Coordinates of C-alpha atoms and ligand atoms in Angstrom, one line a residue:
M1 CA 19.8 16.8 4.6
T2 CA 17.2 20.3 5.6
A3 CA 19.0 22.3 8.4
D4 CA 15.5 23.3 10.8
C5 CA 13.7 19.5 10.1
L6 CA 14.0 17.5 13.1
F7 CA 14.2 13.9 11.5
C8 CA 16.8 15.2 8.9
R9 CA 18.8 16.0 11.9
I10 CA 18.9 12.6 13.3
V11 CA 19.9 10.8 10.3
A12 CA 22.1 13.4 10.8
G13 CA 23.0 12.2 14.0
G14 CA 23.2 16.1 15.7
V15 CA 19.8 14.5 17.5
P16 CA 20.4 11.3 19.0
A17 CA 17.6 8.7 18.1
R18 CA 17.7 5.2 19.6
V19 CA 18.4 3.0 16.6
V20 CA 16.7 0.0 15.8
H21 CA 17.8 -0.8 12.0
E22 CA 18.9 1.6 9.2
T23 CA 20.3 0.0 5.4
D24 CA 21.7 2.7 3.0
T25 CA 18.2 4.4 2.4
V26 CA 16.3 4.7 5.2
L27 CA 16.8 5.0 9.1
A28 CA 14.1 3.3 12.1
F29 CA 14.4 4.7 15.8
H30 CA 12.1 3.7 18.8
D31 CA 9.8 7.2 19.0
I32 CA 10.5 8.9 22.2
T33 CA 7.1 8.8 23.9
P34 CA 5.8 5.7 23.3
Q35 CA 2.3 4.9 22.3
A36 CA 2.2 1.1 22.3
P37 CA 4.8 -1.0 24.3
T38 CA 6.7 -1.9 20.2
H39 CA 6.3 2.0 19.1
V40 CA 9.1 2.3 16.1
L41 CA 9.5 4.7 13.9
V42 CA 10.5 4.2 10.2
I43 CA 11.9 7.6 7.9
P44 CA 13.3 7.4 4.6
K45 CA 17.2 9.0 4.6
A46 CA 16.3 11.6 2.4
H47 CA 13.4 14.3 3.3
F48 CA 10.3 13.8 1.7
T49 CA 7.1 15.6 3.8
A50 CA 5.0 13.6 2.9
V51 CA 3.5 9.3 2.5
G52 CA 2.4 10.4 -1.7
D53 CA 6.2 13.2 -2.1
M54 CA 7.8 9.0 -2.0
D55 CA 9.2 7.5 -5.3
P56 CA 8.1 4.0 -5.1
A57 CA 11.3 2.1 -4.6
T58 CA 11.2 5.0 -1.4
A59 CA 7.8 3.6 -0.5
G60 CA 8.7 0.2 -1.1
D61 CA 12.0 0.3 1.3
V62 CA 9.9 2.1 4.5
L63 CA 8.2 -0.6 4.2
Q64 CA 10.3 -3.4 3.7
A65 CA 12.2 -1.8 7.1
A66 CA 8.7 -1.1 8.7
H67 CA 8.2 -5.2 8.5
H68 CA 11.7 -6.7 8.9
V69 CA 11.3 -4.1 12.0
A70 CA 8.1 -5.5 13.4
K71 CA 10.0 -9.1 12.8
A72 CA 13.7 -8.3 14.7
E73 CA 10.8 -6.6 17.6
G74 CA 9.1 -9.4 17.9
I75 CA 5.1 -8.4 16.8
A76 CA 5.1 -9.7 13.3
E77 CA 3.9 -13.0 14.6
D78 CA 1.2 -11.1 16.8
G79 CA 0.8 -8.3 14.5
Y80 CA 1.5 -4.5 14.3
R81 CA -0.3 -1.1 12.5
L82 CA 1.7 1.2 10.3
V83 CA 0.5 4.3 10.1
F84 CA 1.9 6.8 8.3
N85 CA -0.7 10.5 9.8
T86 CA -0.5 12.7 7.0
G87 CA -1.2 16.6 7.1
R88 CA -3.1 18.7 9.4
D89 CA -6.4 16.6 10.0
G90 CA -3.7 13.5 9.6
G91 CA -2.1 14.4 12.8
Q92 CA 1.3 14.8 11.9
T93 CA 3.3 16.7 13.5
V94 CA 7.4 16.1 12.2
F95 CA 7.3 17.1 8.1
H96 CA 9.4 14.4 7.4
V97 CA 7.9 12.3 6.2
H98 CA 7.5 8.9 9.0
C99 CA 5.6 5.2 9.2
H100 CA 4.8 4.6 12.3
V101 CA 5.1 0.5 13.6
L102 CA 2.7 -0.1 16.5
G103 CA 2.1 -3.0 18.6
G104 CA 2.6 -5.0 21.2
R105 CA -1.2 -4.5 22.8
S106 CA -4.6 -5.4 21.0
L107 CA -5.1 -2.2 18.5
T108 CA -8.6 -3.1 18.1
W109 CA -10.0 -0.1 16.4
P110 CA -12.2 1.8 16.4
P111 CA -10.5 2.7 20.4
G112 CA -13.5 0.8 22.9
Ligands
5GP201 P1 2.9 12.8 14.2 O1 1.8 12.9 14.8 O2 4.3 14.0 13.2 O3 2.5 11.6 13.2 O4 4.5 12.0 14.8 C1 5.9 12.2 14.8 C2 6.3 11.4 16.1 O5 7.6 12.1 16.4 C3 5.8 11.2 17.5 O6 4.9 10.7 17.9 C4 6.6 11.3 18.6 O7 6.5 11.8 19.3 C5 7.8 11.9 18.3 N1 9.1 12.9 18.4 C6 8.9 14.0 17.9 N2 10.4 14.7 18.7 C7 10.5 13.2 18.5 C8 12.6 13.1 19.3 O8 12.9 13.8 19.2 N3 12.8 11.3 18.9 C9 11.9 10.6 18.7 N4 12.8 9.7 18.5 N5 11.0 10.7 18.5 C10 10.0 12.2 18.3
ZN202 ZN1 13.7 16.1 6.9

């Protein structure tokens, strides 16, 4: 628990979140500003700053949970996108690693 970390506070229950999935090691909850019809964040309960800081077991737990969420939210069949924004140029704004699970509409890249 890092007291000044928003997502650590969500894990600790001090900040409310719409939780959709939880295991011993990860938590998944709806993004507060959804960018797609389905937009869920999957985080490790332990604090890691960015994707490259996670140990392989934790990274695996996050990816497994992301696919579980996609199935539970009904977007696995049509397809979905997993995004780890990393660092300043990557657009990361919360420095507790999180996997965006996005779907429910076409997400072709590049947009246009
Ligand atoms: P990043 O830009 O770091 O990749 O993504 C951070 C995400 O966290 C953003 O999509 C933002 O909408 C979401 N977010 C920021 N504050 C909160 C919050 O208090 N609760 C929830 N559920 N999501 C948040
Ligand atoms: Zn944290």
